[in-house]
PDB file of C-alpha atoms in Angstrom:
ATOM      1  CA  TRP S   1       0.000   0.000   0.000  1.00  0.00           C
ATOM      2  CA  ASN S   2       3.037   2.272   0.469  1.00  0.00           C
ATOM      3  CA  ALA S   3       1.716   3.600   3.776  1.00  0.00           C
ATOM      4  CA  ASN S   4       4.255   5.526   5.818  1.00  0.00           C
ATOM      5  CA  LEU S   5       2.331   6.129   9.053  1.00  0.00           C
ATOM      6  CA  ILE S   6       0.042   4.189  11.369  1.00  0.00           C
ATOM      7  CA  ARG S   7      -1.949   5.545  14.294  1.00  0.00           C
ATOM      8  CA  TRP S   8      -1.505   2.921  17.006  1.00  0.00           C
ATOM      9  CA  GLN S   9      -4.482   2.948  19.356  1.00  0.00           C
ATOM     10  CA  LEU S  10      -3.984   2.101  23.015  1.00  0.00           C
ATOM     11  CA  ILE S  11      -7.642   1.189  23.400  1.00  0.00           C
ATOM     12  CA  ARG S  12      -9.553  -0.762  26.052  1.00  0.00           C
ATOM     13  CA  TYR S  13     -12.996  -2.295  25.574  1.00  0.00           C
ATOM     14  CA  ILE S  14     -15.014  -3.020  28.715  1.00  0.00           C
ATOM     15  CA  GLY S  15     -18.668  -2.579  27.690  1.00  0.00           C
ATOM     16  CA  ALA S  16     -20.782   0.514  27.123  1.00  0.00           C
ATOM     17  CA  GLY S  17     -21.200   2.816  30.124  1.00  0.00           C
ATOM     18  CA  LYS S  18     -18.723   0.999  32.366  1.00  0.00           C
ATOM     19  CA  ARG S  19     -15.768   2.424  34.254  1.00  0.00           C
ATOM     20  CA  ALA S  20     -12.484   0.679  35.028  1.00  0.00           C
ATOM     21  CA  PRO S  21     -10.864   0.995  38.478  1.00  0.00           C
ATOM     22  CA  LEU S  22      -7.886   3.334  38.380  1.00  0.00           C
ATOM     23  CA  GLY S  23      -5.674   0.581  39.785  1.00  0.00           C
ATOM     24  CA  GLU S  24      -6.178  -1.454  36.610  1.00  0.00           C
ATOM     25  CA  PHE S  25      -4.742   1.220  34.340  1.00  0.00           C
ATOM     26  CA  ASP S  26      -1.006   0.574  34.738  1.00  0.00           C
ATOM     27  CA  PRO S  27      -1.180  -3.218  34.166  1.00  0.00           C
ATOM     28  CA  TRP S  28      -3.441  -2.681  31.156  1.00  0.00           C
ATOM     29  CA  LEU S  29      -1.115  -0.029  29.707  1.00  0.00           C
ATOM     30  CA  GLU S  30       1.936  -2.243  30.158  1.00  0.00           C
ATOM     31  CA  SER S  31       0.178  -5.067  28.345  1.00  0.00           C
ATOM     32  CA  GLU S  32      -0.679  -2.787  25.426  1.00  0.00           C
ATOM     33  CA  LEU S  33       2.794  -1.269  25.224  1.00  0.00           C
ATOM     34  CA  SER S  34       4.346  -4.725  25.087  1.00  0.00           C
ATOM     35  CA  LYS S  35       2.354  -5.306  21.872  1.00  0.00           C
ATOM     36  CA  LEU S  36       3.718  -2.070  20.449  1.00  0.00           C
ATOM     37  CA  ASP S  37       7.250  -3.057  21.457  1.00  0.00           C
ATOM     38  CA  ALA S  38       6.871  -6.254  19.435  1.00  0.00           C
ATOM     39  CA  ALA S  39       5.631  -4.306  16.398  1.00  0.00           C
ATOM     40  CA  LEU S  40       8.231  -1.524  16.366  1.00  0.00           C
ATOM     41  CA  PRO S  41      11.008  -3.577  14.692  1.00  0.00           C
ATOM     42  CA  HIS S  42       8.603  -4.282  11.827  1.00  0.00           C
ATOM     43  CA  CYS S  43       7.702  -0.594  11.608  1.00  0.00           C
ATOM     44  CA  ARG S  44      11.381   0.298  11.322  1.00  0.00           C
ATOM     45  CA  ARG S  45      11.921  -2.412   8.712  1.00  0.00           C
ATOM     46  CA  PHE S  46       9.027  -1.325   6.493  1.00  0.00           C
ATOM     47  CA  GLY S  47       9.347   2.433   6.920  1.00  0.00           C
ATOM     48  CA  LEU S  48       6.260   3.089   9.012  1.00  0.00           C
ATOM     49  CA  HIS S  49       6.055   6.032  11.371  1.00  0.00           C
ATOM     50  CA  VAL S  50       3.867   5.475  14.438  1.00  0.00           C
ATOM     51  CA  VAL S  51       1.506   7.905  16.121  1.00  0.00           C
ATOM     52  CA  LEU S  52       1.051   6.579  19.653  1.00  0.00           C
ATOM     53  CA  ASP S  53      -2.564   7.342  20.570  1.00  0.00           C
ATOM     54  CA  LEU S  54      -3.798   7.014  24.161  1.00  0.00           C
ATOM     55  CA  HIS S  55      -7.323   6.148  23.097  1.00  0.00           C
ATOM     56  CA  SER S  56      -8.401   5.038  26.595  1.00  0.00           C
ATOM     57  CA  PRO S  57      -6.859   7.283  29.261  1.00  0.00           C
ATOM     58  CA  PRO S  58      -7.294   6.777  33.001  1.00  0.00           C
ATOM     59  CA  GLY S  59     -10.634   7.906  34.394  1.00  0.00           C
ATOM     60  CA  GLY S  60     -12.601   7.618  31.170  1.00  0.00           C
ATOM     61  CA  LYS S  61     -16.012   5.995  30.823  1.00  0.00           C
ATOM     62  CA  ALA S  62     -16.825   3.482  28.101  1.00  0.00           C
ATOM     63  CA  THR S  63     -18.619   4.955  25.097  1.00  0.00           C
ATOM     64  CA  ALA S  64     -21.629   3.473  23.320  1.00  0.00           C
ATOM     65  CA  SER S  65     -19.116   1.506  21.244  1.00  0.00           C
ATOM     66  CA  GLY S  66     -17.720  -0.061  24.417  1.00  0.00           C
ATOM     67  CA  TYR S  67     -14.242   1.477  24.585  1.00  0.00           C
ATOM     68  CA  ILE S  68     -13.059   3.751  27.381  1.00  0.00           C
ATOM     69  CA  GLY S  69     -13.145   7.357  26.187  1.00  0.00           C
ATOM     70  CA  SER S  70     -11.388  10.571  27.189  1.00  0.00           C
ATOM     71  CA  ASP S  71     -14.065  11.974  29.471  1.00  0.00           C
ATOM     72  CA  ASP S  72     -15.805  11.478  32.818  1.00  0.00           C
ATOM     73  CA  ARG S  73     -13.316  11.157  35.709  1.00  0.00           C
ATOM     74  CA  LEU S  74     -10.464  12.346  33.511  1.00  0.00           C
ATOM     75  CA  PHE S  75     -11.915  15.793  34.270  1.00  0.00           C
ATOM     76  CA  THR S  76     -13.479  15.224  37.678  1.00  0.00           C
ATOM     77  CA  ASP S  77     -10.823  13.217  39.544  1.00  0.00           C
ATOM     78  CA  ARG S  78      -7.386  14.669  40.263  1.00  0.00           C
ATOM     79  CA  ALA S  79      -5.887  11.204  40.784  1.00  0.00           C
ATOM     80  CA  SER S  80      -6.935  10.221  37.264  1.00  0.00           C
ATOM     81  CA  GLN S  81      -5.366  13.387  35.878  1.00  0.00           C
ATOM     82  CA  ASP S  82      -2.130  12.739  37.754  1.00  0.00           C
ATOM     83  CA  LYS S  83      -2.107   9.168  36.440  1.00  0.00           C
ATOM     84  CA  PHE S  84      -2.579  10.525  32.906  1.00  0.00           C
ATOM     85  CA  VAL S  85       0.412  12.857  33.225  1.00  0.00           C
ATOM     86  CA  ASP S  86       2.538  10.134  34.807  1.00  0.00           C
ATOM     87  CA  ALA S  87       1.628   7.672  32.047  1.00  0.00           C
ATOM     88  CA  TRP S  88       2.960  10.040  29.415  1.00  0.00           C
ATOM     89  CA  ARG S  89       6.084  10.751  31.456  1.00  0.00           C
ATOM     90  CA  ARG S  90       6.782   7.012  31.577  1.00  0.00           C
ATOM     91  CA  MET S  91       6.044   6.506  27.873  1.00  0.00           C
ATOM     92  CA  ALA S  92       8.370   9.393  27.033  1.00  0.00           C
ATOM     93  CA  ALA S  93      11.185   7.684  28.919  1.00  0.00           C
ATOM     94  CA  ARG S  94      10.394   4.270  27.443  1.00  0.00           C
ATOM     95  CA  TYR S  95      10.456   5.494  23.838  1.00  0.00           C
ATOM     96  CA  LYS S  96      13.041   8.257  24.005  1.00  0.00           C
ATOM     97  CA  GLY S  97      15.142   8.012  20.871  1.00  0.00           C
ATOM     98  CA  GLU S  98      12.775   5.543  19.168  1.00  0.00           C
ATOM     99  CA  ARG S  99      12.922   6.698  15.570  1.00  0.00           C
ATOM    100  CA  ALA S 100       9.808   4.822  14.422  1.00  0.00           C
ATOM    101  CA  ILE S 101       7.535   6.837  16.710  1.00  0.00           C
ATOM    102  CA  TRP S 102       6.616  10.109  15.053  1.00  0.00           C
ATOM    103  CA  GLY S 103       4.534  11.527  17.871  1.00  0.00           C
ATOM    104  CA  PHE S 104       2.416  11.097  20.990  1.00  0.00           C
ATOM    105  CA  ASP S 105      -1.325  11.732  20.534  1.00  0.00           C
ATOM    106  CA  LEU S 106      -2.058  12.662  24.142  1.00  0.00           C
ATOM    107  CA  ALA S 107      -5.768  11.739  24.275  1.00  0.00           C
ATOM    108  CA  ASN S 108      -8.303  10.621  21.717  1.00  0.00           C
ATOM    109  CA  GLU S 109     -11.343  12.874  21.269  1.00  0.00           C
ATOM    110  CA  PRO S 110     -11.391  14.574  24.695  1.00  0.00           C
ATOM    111  CA  VAL S 111     -14.799  15.557  26.068  1.00  0.00           C
ATOM    112  CA  GLU S 112     -14.742  17.874  29.085  1.00  0.00           C
ATOM    113  CA  SER S 113     -18.481  17.983  29.827  1.00  0.00           C
ATOM    114  CA  LEU S 114     -17.802  18.762  33.497  1.00  0.00           C
ATOM    115  CA  VAL S 115     -14.546  19.930  35.068  1.00  0.00           C
ATOM    116  CA  GLU S 116     -14.565  19.618  38.846  1.00  0.00           C
ATOM    117  CA  GLU S 117     -13.009  22.261  41.073  1.00  0.00           C
ATOM    118  CA  GLY S 118      -9.365  21.388  41.609  1.00  0.00           C
ATOM    119  CA  CYS S 119      -9.092  19.598  38.270  1.00  0.00           C
ATOM    120  CA  ASP S 120      -7.586  20.841  35.019  1.00  0.00           C
ATOM    121  CA  ASP S 121      -9.619  21.512  31.907  1.00  0.00           C
ATOM    122  CA  TRP S 122      -8.356  19.840  28.733  1.00  0.00           C
ATOM    123  CA  HIS S 123      -6.066  22.698  27.686  1.00  0.00           C
ATOM    124  CA  ALA S 124      -4.349  22.791  31.078  1.00  0.00           C
ATOM    125  CA  LEU S 125      -4.148  18.995  31.368  1.00  0.00           C
ATOM    126  CA  ALA S 126      -2.704  18.636  27.870  1.00  0.00           C
ATOM    127  CA  GLU S 127      -0.114  21.301  28.633  1.00  0.00           C
ATOM    128  CA  ARG S 128       0.805  19.587  31.911  1.00  0.00           C
ATOM    129  CA  ALA S 129       1.251  16.223  30.176  1.00  0.00           C
ATOM    130  CA  ALA S 130       3.197  17.837  27.329  1.00  0.00           C
ATOM    131  CA  LYS S 131       5.591  19.514  29.755  1.00  0.00           C
ATOM    132  CA  ALA S 132       6.078  16.196  31.561  1.00  0.00           C
ATOM    133  CA  VAL S 133       7.083  14.641  28.243  1.00  0.00           C
ATOM    134  CA  ARG S 134       9.345  17.591  27.421  1.00  0.00           C
ATOM    135  CA  ALA S 135      11.197  17.186  30.723  1.00  0.00           C
ATOM    136  CA  VAL S 136      12.195  13.703  29.556  1.00  0.00           C
ATOM    137  CA  ASP S 137      12.371  14.082  25.771  1.00  0.00           C
ATOM    138  CA  PRO S 138      12.941  17.561  24.306  1.00  0.00           C
ATOM    139  CA  ALA S 139      12.452  16.382  20.715  1.00  0.00           C
ATOM    140  CA  ARG S 140       9.333  14.214  20.569  1.00  0.00           C
ATOM    141  CA  VAL S 141       6.417  15.496  18.491  1.00  0.00           C
ATOM    142  CA  LEU S 142       3.291  16.007  20.593  1.00  0.00           C
ATOM    143  CA  ILE S 143      -0.173  15.760  19.056  1.00  0.00           C
ATOM    144  CA  ILE S 144      -3.157  17.490  20.620  1.00  0.00           C
ATOM    145  CA  GLU S 145      -6.811  17.256  19.662  1.00  0.00           C
ATOM    146  CA  PRO S 146      -9.233  19.967  20.780  1.00  0.00           C
ATOM    147  CA  PRO S 147     -12.188  19.306  23.079  1.00  0.00           C
ATOM    148  CA  ASP S 148     -15.586  18.435  21.630  1.00  0.00           C
ATOM    149  CA  TRP S 149     -14.504  15.002  20.348  1.00  0.00           C
ATOM    150  CA  GLY S 150     -11.554  16.389  18.400  1.00  0.00           C
ATOM    151  CA  GLY S 151     -13.904  17.774  15.755  1.00  0.00           C
ATOM    152  CA  PRO S 152     -13.519  20.976  13.731  1.00  0.00           C
ATOM    153  CA  ASP S 153     -15.720  23.072  16.026  1.00  0.00           C
ATOM    154  CA  GLY S 154     -13.386  22.327  18.931  1.00  0.00           C
ATOM    155  CA  PHE S 155     -10.852  24.671  17.346  1.00  0.00           C
ATOM    156  CA  ARG S 156     -13.113  27.739  17.557  1.00  0.00           C
ATOM    157  CA  ASP S 157     -12.039  28.811  21.042  1.00  0.00           C
ATOM    158  CA  PHE S 158      -8.981  26.588  21.476  1.00  0.00           C
ATOM    159  CA  GLN S 159      -5.526  28.075  22.001  1.00  0.00           C
ATOM    160  CA  PRO S 160      -2.107  26.516  21.372  1.00  0.00           C
ATOM    161  CA  ILE S 161      -0.372  25.197  24.456  1.00  0.00           C
ATOM    162  CA  ASP S 162       2.889  26.705  25.699  1.00  0.00           C
ATOM    163  CA  VAL S 163       5.107  23.848  24.493  1.00  0.00           C
ATOM    164  CA  SER S 164       7.230  23.569  21.350  1.00  0.00           C
ATOM    165  CA  ASN S 165       6.968  21.038  18.506  1.00  0.00           C
ATOM    166  CA  VAL S 166       3.229  20.445  18.818  1.00  0.00           C
ATOM    167  CA  VAL S 167       0.968  19.197  16.026  1.00  0.00           C
ATOM    168  CA  TYR S 168      -2.764  19.879  16.315  1.00  0.00           C
ATOM    169  CA  SER S 169      -5.114  17.138  15.205  1.00  0.00           C
ATOM    170  CA  VAL S 170      -8.671  17.155  13.892  1.00  0.00           C
ATOM    171  CA  HIS S 171     -11.079  14.250  13.464  1.00  0.00           C
ATOM    172  CA  MET S 172     -13.404  14.701  10.499  1.00  0.00           C
ATOM    173  CA  TYR S 173     -16.785  12.966  10.480  1.00  0.00           C
ATOM    174  CA  VAL S 174     -18.941  15.855   9.252  1.00  0.00           C
ATOM    175  CA  PRO S 175     -21.806  15.649   8.620  1.00  0.00           C
ATOM    176  CA  GLY S 176     -22.240  12.821  11.103  1.00  0.00           C
ATOM    177  CA  ALA S 177     -25.689  12.036   9.747  1.00  0.00           C
ATOM    178  CA  PHE S 178     -23.928  10.982   6.529  1.00  0.00           C
ATOM    179  CA  THR S 179     -20.664   9.443   7.763  1.00  0.00           C
ATOM    180  CA  HIS S 180     -22.418   7.471  10.529  1.00  0.00           C
ATOM    181  CA  GLN S 181     -25.691   6.686   8.751  1.00  0.00           C
ATOM    182  CA  THR S 182     -27.631   3.695  10.165  1.00  0.00           C
ATOM    183  CA  ILE S 183     -25.503   3.667  13.340  1.00  0.00           C
ATOM    184  CA  HIS S 184     -25.851   5.623  16.589  1.00  0.00           C
ATOM    185  CA  GLY S 185     -29.501   6.304  15.745  1.00  0.00           C
ATOM    186  CA  ASN S 186     -28.874   7.916  12.356  1.00  0.00           C
ATOM    187  CA  GLU S 187     -31.134   7.253   9.389  1.00  0.00           C
ATOM    188  CA  GLY S 188     -29.838   5.588   6.223  1.00  0.00           C
ATOM    189  CA  GLY S 189     -30.142   6.376   2.536  1.00  0.00           C
ATOM    190  CA  ARG S 190     -28.164   9.627   2.631  1.00  0.00           C
ATOM    191  CA  THR S 191     -26.085  10.426  -0.436  1.00  0.00           C
ATOM    192  CA  TYR S 192     -23.150  12.756  -1.018  1.00  0.00           C
ATOM    193  CA  PRO S 193     -23.191  15.299  -2.536  1.00  0.00           C
ATOM    194  CA  GLY S 194     -26.744  15.946  -1.493  1.00  0.00           C
ATOM    195  CA  ASP S 195     -29.202  17.514   0.917  1.00  0.00           C
ATOM    196  CA  ILE S 196     -28.742  16.225   4.454  1.00  0.00           C
ATOM    197  CA  ASP S 197     -31.031  17.485   7.213  1.00  0.00           C
ATOM    198  CA  GLY S 198     -31.939  20.547   5.171  1.00  0.00           C
ATOM    199  CA  THR S 199     -28.386  21.528   4.217  1.00  0.00           C
ATOM    200  CA  ARG S 200     -26.709  21.018   0.863  1.00  0.00           C
ATOM    201  CA  TRP S 201     -23.455  19.138   1.451  1.00  0.00           C
ATOM    202  CA  ASP S 202     -20.731  19.291  -1.189  1.00  0.00           C
ATOM    203  CA  LYS S 203     -17.003  20.018  -1.255  1.00  0.00           C
ATOM    204  CA  ALA S 204     -17.487  23.723  -0.546  1.00  0.00           C
ATOM    205  CA  ARG S 205     -19.668  22.916   2.466  1.00  0.00           C
ATOM    206  CA  LEU S 206     -17.081  20.448   3.780  1.00  0.00           C
ATOM    207  CA  GLU S 207     -14.392  23.111   3.541  1.00  0.00           C
ATOM    208  CA  ALA S 208     -16.689  25.517   5.380  1.00  0.00           C
ATOM    209  CA  ALA S 209     -17.122  22.912   8.136  1.00  0.00           C
ATOM    210  CA  LEU S 210     -13.331  22.746   8.446  1.00  0.00           C
ATOM    211  CA  ALA S 211     -12.998  26.549   8.555  1.00  0.00           C
ATOM    212  CA  PRO S 212     -12.212  26.657  12.308  1.00  0.00           C
ATOM    213  CA  VAL S 213      -9.203  24.381  11.713  1.00  0.00           C
ATOM    214  CA  ILE S 214      -8.075  26.342   8.667  1.00  0.00           C
ATOM    215  CA  GLU S 215      -8.294  29.594  10.637  1.00  0.00           C
ATOM    216  CA  PHE S 216      -6.435  28.052  13.614  1.00  0.00           C
ATOM    217  CA  GLN S 217      -3.645  26.971  11.268  1.00  0.00           C
ATOM    218  CA  ARG S 218      -3.477  30.425   9.654  1.00  0.00           C
ATOM    219  CA  ARG S 219      -3.653  32.386  12.890  1.00  0.00           C
ATOM    220  CA  PHE S 220      -1.071  30.405  14.844  1.00  0.00           C
ATOM    221  CA  ASN S 221       1.074  29.008  12.003  1.00  0.00           C
ATOM    222  CA  VAL S 222       0.835  25.447  13.290  1.00  0.00           C
ATOM    223  CA  HIS S 223       1.082  21.959  11.805  1.00  0.00           C
ATOM    224  CA  ILE S 224      -2.282  20.196  11.302  1.00  0.00           C
ATOM    225  CA  TYR S 225      -2.829  16.432  11.208  1.00  0.00           C
ATOM    226  CA  ALA S 226      -6.191  14.854  10.388  1.00  0.00           C
ATOM    227  CA  GLY S 227      -5.831  11.880  12.702  1.00  0.00           C
ATOM    228  CA  GLU S 228      -9.174  10.265  11.844  1.00  0.00           C
ATOM    229  CA  PHE S 229     -11.709  10.571   9.059  1.00  0.00           C
ATOM    230  CA  SER S 230     -14.073   8.083   7.469  1.00  0.00           C
ATOM    231  CA  ALA S 231     -17.486   7.431   5.988  1.00  0.00           C
ATOM    232  CA  ILE S 232     -19.536   4.287   6.454  1.00  0.00           C
ATOM    233  CA  ARG S 233     -18.878   1.839   3.616  1.00  0.00           C
ATOM    234  CA  TRP S 234     -22.565   1.235   2.841  1.00  0.00           C
ATOM    235  CA  ALA S 235     -23.366   4.889   2.082  1.00  0.00           C
ATOM    236  CA  PRO S 236     -25.465   4.722  -1.125  1.00  0.00           C
ATOM    237  CA  ALA S 237     -24.228   4.790  -4.702  1.00  0.00           C
ATOM    238  CA  GLY S 238     -20.523   5.440  -4.190  1.00  0.00           C
ATOM    239  CA  SER S 239     -21.169   8.324  -1.805  1.00  0.00           C
ATOM    240  CA  ALA S 240     -18.483   7.264   0.667  1.00  0.00           C
ATOM    241  CA  CYS S 241     -15.789   7.405  -2.002  1.00  0.00           C
ATOM    242  CA  ARG S 242     -16.925  10.830  -3.204  1.00  0.00           C
ATOM    243  CA  TRP S 243     -16.942  12.197   0.352  1.00  0.00           C
ATOM    244  CA  LEU S 244     -13.468  10.770   1.009  1.00  0.00           C
ATOM    245  CA  ALA S 245     -12.120  12.193  -2.243  1.00  0.00           C
ATOM    246  CA  ASP S 246     -13.343  15.689  -1.399  1.00  0.00           C
ATOM    247  CA  VAL S 247     -12.099  15.570   2.184  1.00  0.00           C
ATOM    248  CA  ILE S 248      -8.633  14.383   1.150  1.00  0.00           C
ATOM    249  CA  ASP S 249      -8.457  17.100  -1.509  1.00  0.00           C
ATOM    250  CA  ILE S 250      -9.158  19.681   1.199  1.00  0.00           C
ATOM    251  CA  PHE S 251      -6.534  18.206   3.539  1.00  0.00           C
ATOM    252  CA  GLU S 252      -3.937  18.214   0.778  1.00  0.00           C
ATOM    253  CA  ALA S 253      -4.795  21.750  -0.335  1.00  0.00           C
ATOM    254  CA  HIS S 254      -3.966  22.997   3.164  1.00  0.00           C
ATOM    255  CA  GLY S 255      -0.827  20.891   3.601  1.00  0.00           C
ATOM    256  CA  TRP S 256      -2.211  18.634   6.322  1.00  0.00           C
ATOM    257  CA  ASP S 257      -0.980  15.160   7.158  1.00  0.00           C
ATOM    258  CA  TRP S 258      -3.724  12.546   7.489  1.00  0.00           C
ATOM    259  CA  SER S 259      -4.483   8.960   8.454  1.00  0.00           C
ATOM    260  CA  TYR S 260      -7.621   7.093   7.416  1.00  0.00           C
ATOM    261  CA  HIS S 261      -9.766   5.433  10.068  1.00  0.00           C
ATOM    262  CA  ALA S 262      -9.364   2.524  10.108  1.00  0.00           C
ATOM    263  CA  PHE S 263      -7.349  -0.443   8.811  1.00  0.00           C
ATOM    264  CA  ARG S 264      -8.686  -3.903   9.676  1.00  0.00           C
ATOM    265  CA  GLU S 265     -10.615  -2.725  12.706  1.00  0.00           C
ATOM    266  CA  TRP S 266     -14.451  -2.595  12.436  1.00  0.00           C
ATOM    267  CA  ASP S 267     -15.539  -3.543   8.923  1.00  0.00           C
ATOM    268  CA  GLY S 268     -17.946  -0.582   8.701  1.00  0.00           C
ATOM    269  CA  TRP S 269     -14.929   1.654   8.047  1.00  0.00           C
ATOM    270  CA  SER S 270     -12.981  -0.891   6.008  1.00  0.00           C
ATOM    271  CA  VAL S 271     -11.954   0.052   2.468  1.00  0.00           C
ATOM    272  CA  GLU S 272     -11.307  -3.646   1.853  1.00  0.00           C
ATOM    273  CA  HIS S 273     -15.038  -4.411   2.193  1.00  0.00           C
ATOM    274  CA  GLY S 274     -17.714  -3.574  -0.353  1.00  0.00           C
ATOM    275  CA  PRO S 275     -20.922  -1.516  -0.017  1.00  0.00           C
ATOM    276  CA  ASP S 276     -23.172  -4.405   1.085  1.00  0.00           C
ATOM    277  CA  ARG S 277     -23.594  -4.080   4.847  1.00  0.00           C
ATOM    278  CA  ASN S 278     -24.527  -7.749   5.175  1.00  0.00           C
ATOM    279  CA  ASP S 279     -21.375  -8.976   3.418  1.00  0.00           C
ATOM    280  CA  ARG S 280     -18.741  -9.231   6.146  1.00  0.00           C
ATOM    281  CA  ALA S 281     -16.084 -10.742   3.864  1.00  0.00           C
ATOM    282  CA  PRO S 282     -13.440  -8.610   2.148  1.00  0.00           C
ATOM    283  CA  ALA S 283     -14.271  -7.748  -1.447  1.00  0.00           C
ATOM    284  CA  ALA S 284     -12.797  -9.924  -4.194  1.00  0.00           C
ATOM    285  CA  ALA S 285     -11.466  -6.852  -6.023  1.00  0.00           C
ATOM    286  CA  PRO S 286     -10.240  -3.511  -4.635  1.00  0.00           C
ATOM    287  CA  THR S 287     -13.108  -1.165  -3.795  1.00  0.00           C
ATOM    288  CA  ASP S 288     -13.336   2.380  -5.124  1.00  0.00           C
ATOM    289  CA  ARG S 289     -12.382   3.640  -1.652  1.00  0.00           C
ATOM    290  CA  GLN S 290      -9.316   1.415  -1.485  1.00  0.00           C
ATOM    291  CA  LEU S 291      -8.207   2.541  -4.943  1.00  0.00           C
ATOM    292  CA  LEU S 292      -8.631   6.167  -3.878  1.00  0.00           C
ATOM    293  CA  LEU S 293      -6.444   5.738  -0.796  1.00  0.00           C
ATOM    294  CA  ARG S 294      -3.817   3.764  -2.676  1.00  0.00           C
ATOM    295  CA  LYS S 295      -3.644   6.486  -5.326  1.00  0.00           C
ATOM    296  CA  TRP S 296      -2.702   8.955  -2.606  1.00  0.00           C
ATOM    297  CA  TYR S 297      -0.412   6.505  -0.786  1.00  0.00           C
ATOM    298  CA  ALA S 298       1.557   6.038  -4.012  1.00  0.00           C
ATOM    299  CA  ARG S 299       2.831   9.594  -3.471  1.00  0.00           C
ATOM    300  CA  ASN S 300       4.163   8.856  -0.001  1.00  0.00           C
ATOM    301  CA  GLU S 301       7.821   9.140   0.851  1.00  0.00           C
ATOM    302  CA  LYS S 302       9.304   6.596   3.217  1.00  0.00           C
ATOM    303  CA  PRO S 303      11.442   7.777   6.149  1.00  0.00           C
ATOM    304  CA  ALA S 304      15.182   7.955   5.443  1.00  0.00           C
ATOM    305  CA  TRP S 305      16.397   5.811   8.332  1.00  0.00           C
TER     306      TRP S 305
END
């Protein structure tokens, strides 16, 4: 495929709505990092950068999809916040000098619905964790998503943190009624381009939705990385491919790095599966979405290690 970057998710599934005891976090993290340690030699061999993504930080509550998110006690419990900072301090020491790791994605899609007195909001917590990493490793790239699930609107009032060598990341699933149709309570049968919930969605409208990110990049002269984007594979009549093509064009026009969500995870996002929701087997021939991604991947440069 000629990929040159993977976003490695440190993710824990425990069942929707559940919480994990804080004491379980360190053993779980060690187990997950041991898997990464085994993969890193292969990443170096095949020229793959790694974004290390703490998808399930301490204190989070499991989402409707069953994985622990970046919310809940992460913003209401000081011990969970301290554990979060300490986890990144330890990972910085563990991977200092590891050339295959491009950057640390501090938390996936943070949601600070309630911040208790005595706890940090996401901006302050991210800065605290970033400075803990910097004390150990002055060179590592740090990746920060805004609040509000890492989406474009989270950039409206967000400010850069006071740490150097930071990349700011957006997750693009807009409009959600299209990208997530038939899941999470959304209706099906929505096409792109087309009218969705009374709004005409096309490439110009997608760029308008990303305007807060574009303005953040312009105003602060920062590096932008689209860490996740996708559209459900069974969107009607090739709509998913058209949406992906327009979104990637916008990313490229603004000089953003990007990684598609996801490779051989849930088949709803898989470009190796066709448009029939009931067919859970990979397609016999490359799909239009796979061909689109591979066209872009053909332009990739491998790291000069």
